[in-house]
N, CA, C and O atoms as a MOPAC input file, in Angstrom:
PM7 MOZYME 1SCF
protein

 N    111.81600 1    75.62800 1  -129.21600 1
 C    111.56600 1    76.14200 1  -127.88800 1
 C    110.07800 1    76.13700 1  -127.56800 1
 O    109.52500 1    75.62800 1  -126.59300 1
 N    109.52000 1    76.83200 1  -128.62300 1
 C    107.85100 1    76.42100 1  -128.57300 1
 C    107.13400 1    75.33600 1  -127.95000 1
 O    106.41500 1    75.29100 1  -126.95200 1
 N    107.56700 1    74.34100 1  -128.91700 1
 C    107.62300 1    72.62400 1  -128.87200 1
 C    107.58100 1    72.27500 1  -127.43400 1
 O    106.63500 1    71.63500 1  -126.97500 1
 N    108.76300 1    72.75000 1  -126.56900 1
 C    108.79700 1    72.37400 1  -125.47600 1
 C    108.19800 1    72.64800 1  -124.21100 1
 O    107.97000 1    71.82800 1  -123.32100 1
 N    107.87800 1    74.32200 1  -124.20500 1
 C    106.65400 1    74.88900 1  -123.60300 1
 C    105.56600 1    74.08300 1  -123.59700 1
 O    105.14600 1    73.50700 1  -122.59300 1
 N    105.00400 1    74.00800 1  -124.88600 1
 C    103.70800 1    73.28500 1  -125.06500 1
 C    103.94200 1    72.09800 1  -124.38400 1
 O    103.27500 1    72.01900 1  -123.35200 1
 N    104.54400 1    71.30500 1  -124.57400 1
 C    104.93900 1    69.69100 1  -123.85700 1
 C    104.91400 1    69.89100 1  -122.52000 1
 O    104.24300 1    69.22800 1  -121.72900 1
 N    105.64500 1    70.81000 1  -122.24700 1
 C    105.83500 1    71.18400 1  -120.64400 1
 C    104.16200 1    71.51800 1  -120.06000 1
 O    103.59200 1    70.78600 1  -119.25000 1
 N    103.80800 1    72.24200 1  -120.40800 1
 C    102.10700 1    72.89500 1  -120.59900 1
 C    101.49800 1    71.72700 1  -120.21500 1
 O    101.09100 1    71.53400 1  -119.07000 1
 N    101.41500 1    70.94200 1  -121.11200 1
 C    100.12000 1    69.40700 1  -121.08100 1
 C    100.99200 1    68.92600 1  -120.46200 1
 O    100.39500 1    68.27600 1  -119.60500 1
 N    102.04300 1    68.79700 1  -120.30600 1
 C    102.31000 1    67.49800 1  -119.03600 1
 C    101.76700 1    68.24100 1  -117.38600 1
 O    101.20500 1    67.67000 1  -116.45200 1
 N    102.14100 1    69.50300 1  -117.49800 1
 C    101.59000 1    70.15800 1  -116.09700 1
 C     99.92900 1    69.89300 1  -115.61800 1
 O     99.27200 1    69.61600 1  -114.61500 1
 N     99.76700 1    70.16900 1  -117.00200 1
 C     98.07800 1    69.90400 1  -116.95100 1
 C     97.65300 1    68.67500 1  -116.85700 1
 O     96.42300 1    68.69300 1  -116.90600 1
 N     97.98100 1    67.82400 1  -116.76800 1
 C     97.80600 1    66.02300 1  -116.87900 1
 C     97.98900 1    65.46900 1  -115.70500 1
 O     97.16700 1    64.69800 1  -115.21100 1
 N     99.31100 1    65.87700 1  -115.03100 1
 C     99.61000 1    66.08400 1  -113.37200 1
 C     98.62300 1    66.67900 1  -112.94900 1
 O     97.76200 1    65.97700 1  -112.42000 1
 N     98.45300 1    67.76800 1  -113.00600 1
 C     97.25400 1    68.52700 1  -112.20900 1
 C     96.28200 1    68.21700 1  -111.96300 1
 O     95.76300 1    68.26000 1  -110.84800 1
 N     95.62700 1    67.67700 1  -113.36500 1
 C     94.16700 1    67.07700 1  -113.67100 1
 C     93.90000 1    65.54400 1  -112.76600 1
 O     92.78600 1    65.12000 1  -112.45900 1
 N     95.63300 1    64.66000 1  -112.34700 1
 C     95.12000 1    63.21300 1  -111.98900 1
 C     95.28300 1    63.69000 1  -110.66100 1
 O     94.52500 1    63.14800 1  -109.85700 1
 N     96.40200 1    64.93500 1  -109.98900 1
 C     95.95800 1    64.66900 1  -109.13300 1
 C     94.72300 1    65.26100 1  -108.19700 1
 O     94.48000 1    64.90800 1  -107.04300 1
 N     94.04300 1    66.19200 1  -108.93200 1
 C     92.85400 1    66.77400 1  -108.98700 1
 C     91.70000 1    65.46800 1  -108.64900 1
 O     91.01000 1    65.40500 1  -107.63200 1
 N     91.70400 1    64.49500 1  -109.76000 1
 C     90.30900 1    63.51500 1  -109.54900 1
 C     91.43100 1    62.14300 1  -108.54900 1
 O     90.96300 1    61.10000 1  -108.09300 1
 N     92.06700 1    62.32900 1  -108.50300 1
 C     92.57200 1    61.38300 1  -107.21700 1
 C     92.06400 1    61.45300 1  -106.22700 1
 O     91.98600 1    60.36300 1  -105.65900 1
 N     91.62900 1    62.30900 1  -105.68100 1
 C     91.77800 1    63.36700 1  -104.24000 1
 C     89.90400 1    62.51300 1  -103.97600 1
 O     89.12900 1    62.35300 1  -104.91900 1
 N     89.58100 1    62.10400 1  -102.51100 1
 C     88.74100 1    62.02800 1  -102.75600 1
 C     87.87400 1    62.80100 1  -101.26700 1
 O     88.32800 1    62.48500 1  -100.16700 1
 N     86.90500 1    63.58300 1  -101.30400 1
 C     86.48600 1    64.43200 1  -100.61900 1
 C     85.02500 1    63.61400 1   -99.24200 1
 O     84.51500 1    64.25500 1   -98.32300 1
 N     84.79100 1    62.42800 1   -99.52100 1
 C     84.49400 1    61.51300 1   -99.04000 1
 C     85.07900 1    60.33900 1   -98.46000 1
 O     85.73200 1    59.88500 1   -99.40000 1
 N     85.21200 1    59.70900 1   -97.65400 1
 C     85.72800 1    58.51800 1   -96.84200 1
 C     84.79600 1    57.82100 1   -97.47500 1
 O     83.73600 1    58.34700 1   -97.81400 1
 N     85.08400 1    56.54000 1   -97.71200 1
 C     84.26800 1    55.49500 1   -98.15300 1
 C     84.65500 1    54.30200 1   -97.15800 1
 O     85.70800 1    53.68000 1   -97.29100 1
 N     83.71900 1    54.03000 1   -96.14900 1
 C     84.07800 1    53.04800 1   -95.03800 1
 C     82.96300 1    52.33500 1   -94.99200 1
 O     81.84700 1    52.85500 1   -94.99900 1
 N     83.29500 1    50.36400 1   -94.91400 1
 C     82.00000 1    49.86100 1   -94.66300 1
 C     81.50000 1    50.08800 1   -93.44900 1
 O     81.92800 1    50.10000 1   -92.29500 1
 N     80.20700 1    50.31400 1   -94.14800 1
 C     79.06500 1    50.18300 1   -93.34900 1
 C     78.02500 1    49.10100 1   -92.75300 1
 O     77.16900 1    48.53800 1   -93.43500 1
 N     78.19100 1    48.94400 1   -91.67400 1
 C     77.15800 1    47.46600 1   -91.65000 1
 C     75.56200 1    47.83600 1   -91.95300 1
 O     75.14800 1    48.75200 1   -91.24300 1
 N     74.91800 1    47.46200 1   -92.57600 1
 C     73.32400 1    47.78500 1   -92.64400 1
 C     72.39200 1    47.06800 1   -92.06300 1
 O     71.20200 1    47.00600 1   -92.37300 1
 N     73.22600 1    46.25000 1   -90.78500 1
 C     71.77100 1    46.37400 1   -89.81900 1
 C     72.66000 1    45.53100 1   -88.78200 1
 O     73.27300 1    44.56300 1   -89.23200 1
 N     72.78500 1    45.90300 1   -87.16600 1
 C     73.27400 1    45.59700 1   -86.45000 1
 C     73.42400 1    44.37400 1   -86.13500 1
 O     72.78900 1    43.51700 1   -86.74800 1
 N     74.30200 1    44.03500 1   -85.10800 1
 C     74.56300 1    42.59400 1   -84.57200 1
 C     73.09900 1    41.97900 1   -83.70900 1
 O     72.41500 1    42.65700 1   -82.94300 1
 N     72.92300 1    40.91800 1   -83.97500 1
 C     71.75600 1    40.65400 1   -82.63500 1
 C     70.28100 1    41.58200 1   -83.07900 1
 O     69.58200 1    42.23000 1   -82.30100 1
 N     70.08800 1    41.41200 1   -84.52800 1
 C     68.35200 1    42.31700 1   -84.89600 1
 C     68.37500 1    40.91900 1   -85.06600 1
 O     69.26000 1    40.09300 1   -85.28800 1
 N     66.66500 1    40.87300 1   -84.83100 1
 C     66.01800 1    39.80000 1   -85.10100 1
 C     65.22600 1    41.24900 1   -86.43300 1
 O     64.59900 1    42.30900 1   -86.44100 1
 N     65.72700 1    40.46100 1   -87.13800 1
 C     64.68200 1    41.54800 1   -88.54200 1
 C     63.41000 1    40.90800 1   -89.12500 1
 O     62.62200 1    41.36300 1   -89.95500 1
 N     63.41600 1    40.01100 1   -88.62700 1
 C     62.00100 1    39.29100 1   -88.97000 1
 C     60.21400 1    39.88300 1   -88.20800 1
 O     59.02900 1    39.70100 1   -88.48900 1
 N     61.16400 1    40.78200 1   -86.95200 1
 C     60.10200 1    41.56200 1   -86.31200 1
 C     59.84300 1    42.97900 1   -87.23400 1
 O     58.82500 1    43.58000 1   -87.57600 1
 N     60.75900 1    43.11400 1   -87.37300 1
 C     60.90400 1    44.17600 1   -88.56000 1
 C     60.45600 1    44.12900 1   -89.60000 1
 O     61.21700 1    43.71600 1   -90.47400 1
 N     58.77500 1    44.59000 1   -90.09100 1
 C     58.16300 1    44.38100 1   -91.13900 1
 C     58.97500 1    45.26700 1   -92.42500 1
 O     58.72400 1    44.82200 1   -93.54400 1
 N     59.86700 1    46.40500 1   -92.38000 1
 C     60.00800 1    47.01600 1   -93.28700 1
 C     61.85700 1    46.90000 1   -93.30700 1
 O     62.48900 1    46.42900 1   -92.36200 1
 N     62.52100 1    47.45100 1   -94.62400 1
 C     64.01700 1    47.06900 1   -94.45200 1
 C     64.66700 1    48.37000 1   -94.22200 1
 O     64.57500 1    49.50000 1   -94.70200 1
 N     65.45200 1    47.70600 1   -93.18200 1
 C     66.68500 1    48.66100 1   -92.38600 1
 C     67.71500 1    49.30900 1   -93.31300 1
 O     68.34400 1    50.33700 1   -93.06400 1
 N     67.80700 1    48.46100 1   -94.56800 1
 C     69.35800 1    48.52500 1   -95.36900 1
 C     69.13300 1    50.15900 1   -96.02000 1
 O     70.12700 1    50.83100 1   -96.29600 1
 N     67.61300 1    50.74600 1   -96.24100 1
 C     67.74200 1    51.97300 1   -97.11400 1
 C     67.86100 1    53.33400 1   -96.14000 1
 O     67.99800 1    54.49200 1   -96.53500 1
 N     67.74300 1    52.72500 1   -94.34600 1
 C     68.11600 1    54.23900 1   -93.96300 1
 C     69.72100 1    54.55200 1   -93.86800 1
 O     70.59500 1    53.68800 1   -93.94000 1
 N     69.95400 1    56.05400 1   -93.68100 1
 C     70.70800 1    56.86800 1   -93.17000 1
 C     71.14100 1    56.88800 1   -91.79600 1
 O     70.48900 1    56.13400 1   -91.07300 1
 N     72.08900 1    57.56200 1   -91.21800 1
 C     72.47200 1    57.46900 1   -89.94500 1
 C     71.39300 1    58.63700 1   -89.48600 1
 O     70.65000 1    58.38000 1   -88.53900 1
 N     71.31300 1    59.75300 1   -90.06300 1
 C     70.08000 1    60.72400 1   -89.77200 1
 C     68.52400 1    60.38300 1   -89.78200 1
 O     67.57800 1    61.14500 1   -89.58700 1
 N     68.53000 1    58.79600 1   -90.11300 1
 C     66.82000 1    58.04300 1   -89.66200 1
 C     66.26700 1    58.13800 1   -90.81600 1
 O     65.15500 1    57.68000 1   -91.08000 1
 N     67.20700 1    58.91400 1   -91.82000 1
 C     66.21300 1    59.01200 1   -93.19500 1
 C     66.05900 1    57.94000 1   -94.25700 1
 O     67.04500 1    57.24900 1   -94.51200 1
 N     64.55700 1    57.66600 1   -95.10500 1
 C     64.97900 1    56.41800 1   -95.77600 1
 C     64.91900 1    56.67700 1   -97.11300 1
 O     64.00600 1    57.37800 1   -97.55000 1
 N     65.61300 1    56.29400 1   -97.70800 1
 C     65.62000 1    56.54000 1   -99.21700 1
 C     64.76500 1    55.76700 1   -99.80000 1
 O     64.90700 1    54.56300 1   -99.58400 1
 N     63.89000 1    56.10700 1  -100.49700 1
 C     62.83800 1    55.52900 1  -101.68900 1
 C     62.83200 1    56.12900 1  -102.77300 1
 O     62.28700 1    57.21900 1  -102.60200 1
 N     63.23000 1    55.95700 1  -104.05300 1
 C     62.80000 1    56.56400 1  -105.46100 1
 C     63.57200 1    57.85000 1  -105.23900 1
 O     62.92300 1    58.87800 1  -105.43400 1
 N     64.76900 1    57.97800 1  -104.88800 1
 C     65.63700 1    59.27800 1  -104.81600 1
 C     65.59100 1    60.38100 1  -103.78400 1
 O     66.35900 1    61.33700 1  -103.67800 1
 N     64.74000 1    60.12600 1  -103.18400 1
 C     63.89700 1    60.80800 1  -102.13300 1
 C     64.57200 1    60.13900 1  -100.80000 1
 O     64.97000 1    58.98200 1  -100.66300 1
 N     64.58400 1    61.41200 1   -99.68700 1
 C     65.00000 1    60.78800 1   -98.62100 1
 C     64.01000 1    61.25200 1   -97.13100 1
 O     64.04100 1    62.43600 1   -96.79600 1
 N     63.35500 1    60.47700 1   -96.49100 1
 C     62.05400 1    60.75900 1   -95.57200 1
 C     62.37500 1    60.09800 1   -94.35100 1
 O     62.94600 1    59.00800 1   -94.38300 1
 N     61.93100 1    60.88400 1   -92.82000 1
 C     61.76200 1    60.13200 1   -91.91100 1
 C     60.78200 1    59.16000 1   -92.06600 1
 O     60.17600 1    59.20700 1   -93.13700 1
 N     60.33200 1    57.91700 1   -90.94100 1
 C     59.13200 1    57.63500 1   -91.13700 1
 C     58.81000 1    57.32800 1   -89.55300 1
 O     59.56600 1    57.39600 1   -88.58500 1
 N     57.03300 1    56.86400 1   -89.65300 1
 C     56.60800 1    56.41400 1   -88.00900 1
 C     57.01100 1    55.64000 1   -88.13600 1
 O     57.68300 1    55.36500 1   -89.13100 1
 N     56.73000 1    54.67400 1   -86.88400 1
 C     56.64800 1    53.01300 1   -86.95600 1
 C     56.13800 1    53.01400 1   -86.03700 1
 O     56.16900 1    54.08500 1   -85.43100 1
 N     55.37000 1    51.83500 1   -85.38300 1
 C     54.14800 1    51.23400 1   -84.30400 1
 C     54.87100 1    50.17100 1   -84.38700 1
 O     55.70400 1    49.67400 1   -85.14400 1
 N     54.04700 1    49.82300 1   -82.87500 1
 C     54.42500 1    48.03700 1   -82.20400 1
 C     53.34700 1    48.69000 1   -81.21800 1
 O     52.81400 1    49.78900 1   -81.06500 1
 N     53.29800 1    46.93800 1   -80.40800 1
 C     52.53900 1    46.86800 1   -79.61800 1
 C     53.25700 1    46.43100 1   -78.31600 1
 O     54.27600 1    45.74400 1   -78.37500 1
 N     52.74500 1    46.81500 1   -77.19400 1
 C     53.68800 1    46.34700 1   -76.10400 1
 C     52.77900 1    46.20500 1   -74.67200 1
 O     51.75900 1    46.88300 1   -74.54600 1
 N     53.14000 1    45.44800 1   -73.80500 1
 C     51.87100 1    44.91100 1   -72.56200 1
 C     51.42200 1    46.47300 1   -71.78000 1
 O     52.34000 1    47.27700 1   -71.61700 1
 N     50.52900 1    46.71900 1   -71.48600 1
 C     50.21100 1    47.64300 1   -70.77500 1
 C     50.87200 1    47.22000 1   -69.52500 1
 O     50.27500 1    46.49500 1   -68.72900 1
 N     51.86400 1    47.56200 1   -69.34800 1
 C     52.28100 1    47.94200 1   -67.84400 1
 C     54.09600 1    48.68600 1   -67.52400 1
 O     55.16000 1    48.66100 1   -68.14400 1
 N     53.66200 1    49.22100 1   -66.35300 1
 C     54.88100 1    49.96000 1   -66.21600 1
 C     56.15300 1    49.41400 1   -66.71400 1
 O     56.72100 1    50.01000 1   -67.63000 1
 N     56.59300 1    48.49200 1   -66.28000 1
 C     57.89600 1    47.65900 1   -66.85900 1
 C     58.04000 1    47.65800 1   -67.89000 1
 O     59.20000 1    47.85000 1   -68.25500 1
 N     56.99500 1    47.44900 1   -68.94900 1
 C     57.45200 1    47.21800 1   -70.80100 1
 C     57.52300 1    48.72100 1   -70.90700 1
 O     58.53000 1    48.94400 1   -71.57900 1
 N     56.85600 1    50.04800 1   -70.52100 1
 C     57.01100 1    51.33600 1   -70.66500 1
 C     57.92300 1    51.60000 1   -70.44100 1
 O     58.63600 1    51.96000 1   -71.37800 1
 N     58.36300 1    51.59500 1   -69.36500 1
 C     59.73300 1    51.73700 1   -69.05800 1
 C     60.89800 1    51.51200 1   -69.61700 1
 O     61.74800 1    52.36500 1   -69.87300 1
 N     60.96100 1    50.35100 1   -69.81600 1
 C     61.97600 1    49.27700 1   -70.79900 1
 C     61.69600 1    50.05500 1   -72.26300 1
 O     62.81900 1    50.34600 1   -72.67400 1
 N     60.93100 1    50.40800 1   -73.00000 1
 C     61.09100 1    51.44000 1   -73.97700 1
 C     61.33700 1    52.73400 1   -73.66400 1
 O     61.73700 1    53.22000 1   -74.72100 1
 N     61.33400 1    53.38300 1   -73.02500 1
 C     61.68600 1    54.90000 1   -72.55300 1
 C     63.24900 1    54.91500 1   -72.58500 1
 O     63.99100 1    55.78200 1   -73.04700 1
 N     63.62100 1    53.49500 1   -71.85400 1
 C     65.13500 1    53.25000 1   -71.98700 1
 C     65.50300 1    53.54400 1   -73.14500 1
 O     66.22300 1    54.52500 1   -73.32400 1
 N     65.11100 1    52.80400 1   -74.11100 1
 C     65.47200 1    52.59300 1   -75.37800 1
 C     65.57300 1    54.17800 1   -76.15900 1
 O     66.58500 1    54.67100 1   -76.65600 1
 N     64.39600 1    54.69100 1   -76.09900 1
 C     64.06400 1    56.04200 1   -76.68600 1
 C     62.68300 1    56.73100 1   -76.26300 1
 O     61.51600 1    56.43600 1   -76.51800 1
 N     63.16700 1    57.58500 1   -75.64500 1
 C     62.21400 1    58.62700 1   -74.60800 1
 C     61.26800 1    59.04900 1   -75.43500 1
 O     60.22100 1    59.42800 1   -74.90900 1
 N     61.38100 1    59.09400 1   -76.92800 1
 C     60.61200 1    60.10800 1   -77.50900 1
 C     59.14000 1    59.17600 1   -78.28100 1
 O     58.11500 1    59.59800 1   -78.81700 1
 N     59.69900 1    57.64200 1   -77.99100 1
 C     58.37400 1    56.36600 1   -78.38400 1
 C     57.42900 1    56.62400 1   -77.51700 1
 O     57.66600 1    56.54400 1   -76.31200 1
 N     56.16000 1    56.98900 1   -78.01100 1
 C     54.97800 1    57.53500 1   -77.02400 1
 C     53.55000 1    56.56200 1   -77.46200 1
 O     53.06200 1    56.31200 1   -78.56500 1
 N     53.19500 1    56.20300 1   -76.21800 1
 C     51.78700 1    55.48500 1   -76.13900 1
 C     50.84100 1    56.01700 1   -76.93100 1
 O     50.73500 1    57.22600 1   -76.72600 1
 N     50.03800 1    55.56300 1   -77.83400 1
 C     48.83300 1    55.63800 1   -78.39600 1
 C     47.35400 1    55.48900 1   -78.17900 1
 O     47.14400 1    54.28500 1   -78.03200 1
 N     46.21800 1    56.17800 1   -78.09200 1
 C     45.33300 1    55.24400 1   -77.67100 1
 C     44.01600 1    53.94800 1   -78.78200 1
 O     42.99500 1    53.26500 1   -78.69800 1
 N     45.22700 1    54.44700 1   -79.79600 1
 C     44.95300 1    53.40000 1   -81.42000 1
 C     45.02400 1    52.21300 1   -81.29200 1
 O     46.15100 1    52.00100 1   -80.84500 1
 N     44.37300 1    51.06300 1   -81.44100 1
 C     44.91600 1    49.69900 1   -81.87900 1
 C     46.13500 1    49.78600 1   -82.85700 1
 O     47.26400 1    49.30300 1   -82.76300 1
 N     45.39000 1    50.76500 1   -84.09100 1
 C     46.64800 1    51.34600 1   -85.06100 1
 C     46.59000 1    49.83200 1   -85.82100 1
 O     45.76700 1    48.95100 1   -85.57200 1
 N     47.83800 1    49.75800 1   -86.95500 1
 C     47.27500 1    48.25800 1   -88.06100 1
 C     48.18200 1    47.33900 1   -87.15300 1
 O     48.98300 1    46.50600 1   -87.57600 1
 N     47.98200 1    47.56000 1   -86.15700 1
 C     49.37600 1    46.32800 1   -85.59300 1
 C     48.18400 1    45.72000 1   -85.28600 1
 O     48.20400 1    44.49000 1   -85.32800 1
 N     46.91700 1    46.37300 1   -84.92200 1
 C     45.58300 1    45.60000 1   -84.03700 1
 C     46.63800 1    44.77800 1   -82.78100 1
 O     47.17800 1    43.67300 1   -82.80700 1
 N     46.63100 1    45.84500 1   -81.74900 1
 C     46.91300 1    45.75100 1   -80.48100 1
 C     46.15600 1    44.62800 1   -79.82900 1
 O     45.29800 1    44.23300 1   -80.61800 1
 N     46.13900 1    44.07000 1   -78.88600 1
 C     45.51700 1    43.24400 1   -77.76500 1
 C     44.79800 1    44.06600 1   -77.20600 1
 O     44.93200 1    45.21700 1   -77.62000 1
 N     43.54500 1    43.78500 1   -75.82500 1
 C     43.03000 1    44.55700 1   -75.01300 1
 C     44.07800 1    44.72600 1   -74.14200 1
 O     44.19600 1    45.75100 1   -73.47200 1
 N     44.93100 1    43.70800 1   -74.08900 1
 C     45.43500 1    44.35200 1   -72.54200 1
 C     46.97900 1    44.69800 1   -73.25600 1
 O     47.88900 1    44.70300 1   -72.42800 1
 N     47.28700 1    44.91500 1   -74.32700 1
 C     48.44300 1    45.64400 1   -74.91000 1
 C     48.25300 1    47.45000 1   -75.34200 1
 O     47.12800 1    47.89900 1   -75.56100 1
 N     49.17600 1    48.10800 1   -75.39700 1
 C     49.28500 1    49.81000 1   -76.01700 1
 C     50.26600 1    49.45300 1   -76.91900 1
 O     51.26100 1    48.72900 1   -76.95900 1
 N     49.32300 1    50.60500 1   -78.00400 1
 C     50.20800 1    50.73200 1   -79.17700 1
 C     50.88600 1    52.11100 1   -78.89100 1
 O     50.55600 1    53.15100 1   -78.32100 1
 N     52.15100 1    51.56900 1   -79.65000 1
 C     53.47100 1    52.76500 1   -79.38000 1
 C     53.68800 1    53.26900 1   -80.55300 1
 O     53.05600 1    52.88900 1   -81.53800 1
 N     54.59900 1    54.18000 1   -80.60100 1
 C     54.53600 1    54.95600 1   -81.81800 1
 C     55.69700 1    55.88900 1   -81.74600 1
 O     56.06300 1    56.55600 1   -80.77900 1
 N     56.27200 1    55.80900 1   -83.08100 1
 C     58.31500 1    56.33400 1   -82.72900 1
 C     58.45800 1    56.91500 1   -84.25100 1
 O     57.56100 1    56.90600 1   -85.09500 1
 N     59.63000 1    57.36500 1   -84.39500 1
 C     60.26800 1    58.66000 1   -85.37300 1
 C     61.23400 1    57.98200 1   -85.87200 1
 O     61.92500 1    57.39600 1   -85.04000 1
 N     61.58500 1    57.83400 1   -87.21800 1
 C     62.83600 1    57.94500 1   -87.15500 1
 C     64.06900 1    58.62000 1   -87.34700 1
 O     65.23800 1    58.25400 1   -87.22600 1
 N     63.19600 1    60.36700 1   -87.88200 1
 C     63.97200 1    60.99400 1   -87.75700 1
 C     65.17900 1    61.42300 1   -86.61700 1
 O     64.91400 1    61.37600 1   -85.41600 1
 N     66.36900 1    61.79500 1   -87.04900 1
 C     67.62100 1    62.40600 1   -86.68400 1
 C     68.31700 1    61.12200 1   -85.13700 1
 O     68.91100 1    61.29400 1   -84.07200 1
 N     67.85100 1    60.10000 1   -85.79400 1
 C     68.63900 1    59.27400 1   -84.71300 1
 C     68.74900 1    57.85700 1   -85.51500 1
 O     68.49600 1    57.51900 1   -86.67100 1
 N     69.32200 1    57.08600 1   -84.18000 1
 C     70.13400 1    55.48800 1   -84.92100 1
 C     69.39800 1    55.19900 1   -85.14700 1
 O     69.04300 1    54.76400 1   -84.05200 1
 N     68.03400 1    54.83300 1   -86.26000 1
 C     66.62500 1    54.39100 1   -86.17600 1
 C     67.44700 1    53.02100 1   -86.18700 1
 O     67.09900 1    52.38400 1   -85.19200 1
 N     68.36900 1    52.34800 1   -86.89900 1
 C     68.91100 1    50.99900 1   -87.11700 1
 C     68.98900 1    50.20500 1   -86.02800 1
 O     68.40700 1    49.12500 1   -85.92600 1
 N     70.13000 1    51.01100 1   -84.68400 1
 C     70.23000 1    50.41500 1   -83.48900 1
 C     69.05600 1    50.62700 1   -82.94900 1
 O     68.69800 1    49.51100 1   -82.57300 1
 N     67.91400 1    51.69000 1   -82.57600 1
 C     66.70100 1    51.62700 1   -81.75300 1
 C     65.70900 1    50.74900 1   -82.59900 1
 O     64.73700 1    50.38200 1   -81.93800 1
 N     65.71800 1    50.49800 1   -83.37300 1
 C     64.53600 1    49.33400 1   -83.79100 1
 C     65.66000 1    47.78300 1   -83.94500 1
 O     64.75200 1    47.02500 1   -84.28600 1
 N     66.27200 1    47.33800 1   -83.93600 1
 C     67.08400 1    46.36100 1   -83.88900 1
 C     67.14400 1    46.47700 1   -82.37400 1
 O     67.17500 1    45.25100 1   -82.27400 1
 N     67.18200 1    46.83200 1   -81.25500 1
 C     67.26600 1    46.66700 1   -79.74600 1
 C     65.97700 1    46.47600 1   -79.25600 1
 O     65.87000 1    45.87700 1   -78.18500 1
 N     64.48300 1    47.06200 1   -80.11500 1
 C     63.14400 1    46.88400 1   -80.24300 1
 C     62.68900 1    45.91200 1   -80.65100 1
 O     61.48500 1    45.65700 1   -80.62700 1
 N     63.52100 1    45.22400 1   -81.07800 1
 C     63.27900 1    43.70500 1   -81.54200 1
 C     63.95800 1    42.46400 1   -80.82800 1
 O     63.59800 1    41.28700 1   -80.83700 1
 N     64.98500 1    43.03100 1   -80.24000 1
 C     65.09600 1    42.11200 1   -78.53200 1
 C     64.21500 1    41.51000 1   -77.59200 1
 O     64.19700 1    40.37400 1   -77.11900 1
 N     63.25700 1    42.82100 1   -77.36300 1
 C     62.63800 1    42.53100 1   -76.84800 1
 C     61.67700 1    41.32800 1   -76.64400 1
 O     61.00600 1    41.22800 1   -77.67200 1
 N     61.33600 1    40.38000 1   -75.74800 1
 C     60.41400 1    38.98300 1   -75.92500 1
 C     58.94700 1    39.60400 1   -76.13700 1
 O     58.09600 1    38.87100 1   -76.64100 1
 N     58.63200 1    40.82900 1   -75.80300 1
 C     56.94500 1    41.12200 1   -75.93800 1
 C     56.99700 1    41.73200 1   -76.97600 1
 O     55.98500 1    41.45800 1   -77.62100 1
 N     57.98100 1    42.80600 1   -77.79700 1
 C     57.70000 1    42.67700 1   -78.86800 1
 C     57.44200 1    41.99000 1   -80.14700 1
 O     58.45900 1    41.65100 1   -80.75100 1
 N     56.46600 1    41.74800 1   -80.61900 1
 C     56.43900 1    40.98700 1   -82.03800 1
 C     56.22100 1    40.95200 1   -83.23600 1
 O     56.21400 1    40.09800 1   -84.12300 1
 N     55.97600 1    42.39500 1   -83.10000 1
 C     56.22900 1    43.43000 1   -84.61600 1
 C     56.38400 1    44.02600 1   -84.41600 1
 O     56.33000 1    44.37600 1   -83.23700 1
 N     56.91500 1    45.12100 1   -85.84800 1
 C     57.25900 1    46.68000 1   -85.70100 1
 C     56.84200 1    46.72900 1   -87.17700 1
 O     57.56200 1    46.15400 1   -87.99300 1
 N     55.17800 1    47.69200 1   -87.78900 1
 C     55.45200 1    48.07100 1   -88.51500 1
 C     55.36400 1    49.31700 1   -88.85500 1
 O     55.24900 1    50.15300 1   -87.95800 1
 N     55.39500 1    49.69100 1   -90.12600 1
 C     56.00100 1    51.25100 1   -90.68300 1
 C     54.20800 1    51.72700 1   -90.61100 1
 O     53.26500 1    50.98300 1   -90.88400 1
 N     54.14900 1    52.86200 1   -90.25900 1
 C     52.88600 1    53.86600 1   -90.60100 1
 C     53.18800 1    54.59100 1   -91.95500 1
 O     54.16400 1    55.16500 1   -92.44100 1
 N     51.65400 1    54.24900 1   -92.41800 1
 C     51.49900 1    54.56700 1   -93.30300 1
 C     50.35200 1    55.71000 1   -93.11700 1
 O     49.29100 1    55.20800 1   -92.74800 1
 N     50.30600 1    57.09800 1   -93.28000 1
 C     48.90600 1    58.33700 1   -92.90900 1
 C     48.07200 1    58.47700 1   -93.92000 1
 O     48.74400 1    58.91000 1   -94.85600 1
 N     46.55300 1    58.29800 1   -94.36500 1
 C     45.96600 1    57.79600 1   -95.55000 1
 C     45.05100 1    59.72600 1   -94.88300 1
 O     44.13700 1    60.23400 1   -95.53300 1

């Protein structure tokens, strides 16, 4: 009778246990890592290590970052980025993009948004022709 308890016992526990690590508490769905239509070649730095929250993983670590471009001084290209993301704000830096005289350097977050789709739609653009990452020394 013993015998069979015990048997009964570990088989309960064996059930329990698979379907315990079966169970999985995450969705695992592909992800594309960098939209349809990026020209990523404007894109000095890679898209594949952020987050949907703008954050980028380096060395275990997870960080917003800046990024700069340069764009024509005039209302229309301002504009046409405001579209994009209200919060990309004019500079009065050349900054390392080394702006043109008659270009402004811009300057964007990528924290808590699509940094993927807003810099991949930033690279549509025909006057843009870089985007790179700030680095604060």
């Amino acid at each position: 009778m013993k015998a069979k308890n015990t048997t009964f016992y570990y088989l309960s526990l064996y059930v329990l246990l698979m379907l315990l690590f079966s169970c999985s508490t995450t969705k695992k769905e592909a992800v594309k890592t960098v939209p349809e239509n990026c020209i990523t070649s404007k894109i000095k730095f890679r898209l594949a290590n952020f987050d949907k929250q703008g954050l980028l993983r380096e060395d275990d670590l997870k960080n917003p970052i800046d990024y700069e471009f340069c764009i024509p001084n005039t209302p229309e290209a301002l504009n046409k980025i405001n579209e994009i993301d209200s919060s990309i704000k004019p500079t009065k830096s050349k900054g390392r993009t080394k702006c043109n005289d008659d270009y402004v350097l811009m300057m964007g977050n990528s924290y808590g948004k699509d940094i993927k789709k807003i810099l991949c739609t930033l690279s549509q653009l025909d006057f843009v022709t870089e985007i790179n990452r700030v680095y604060w020394e």
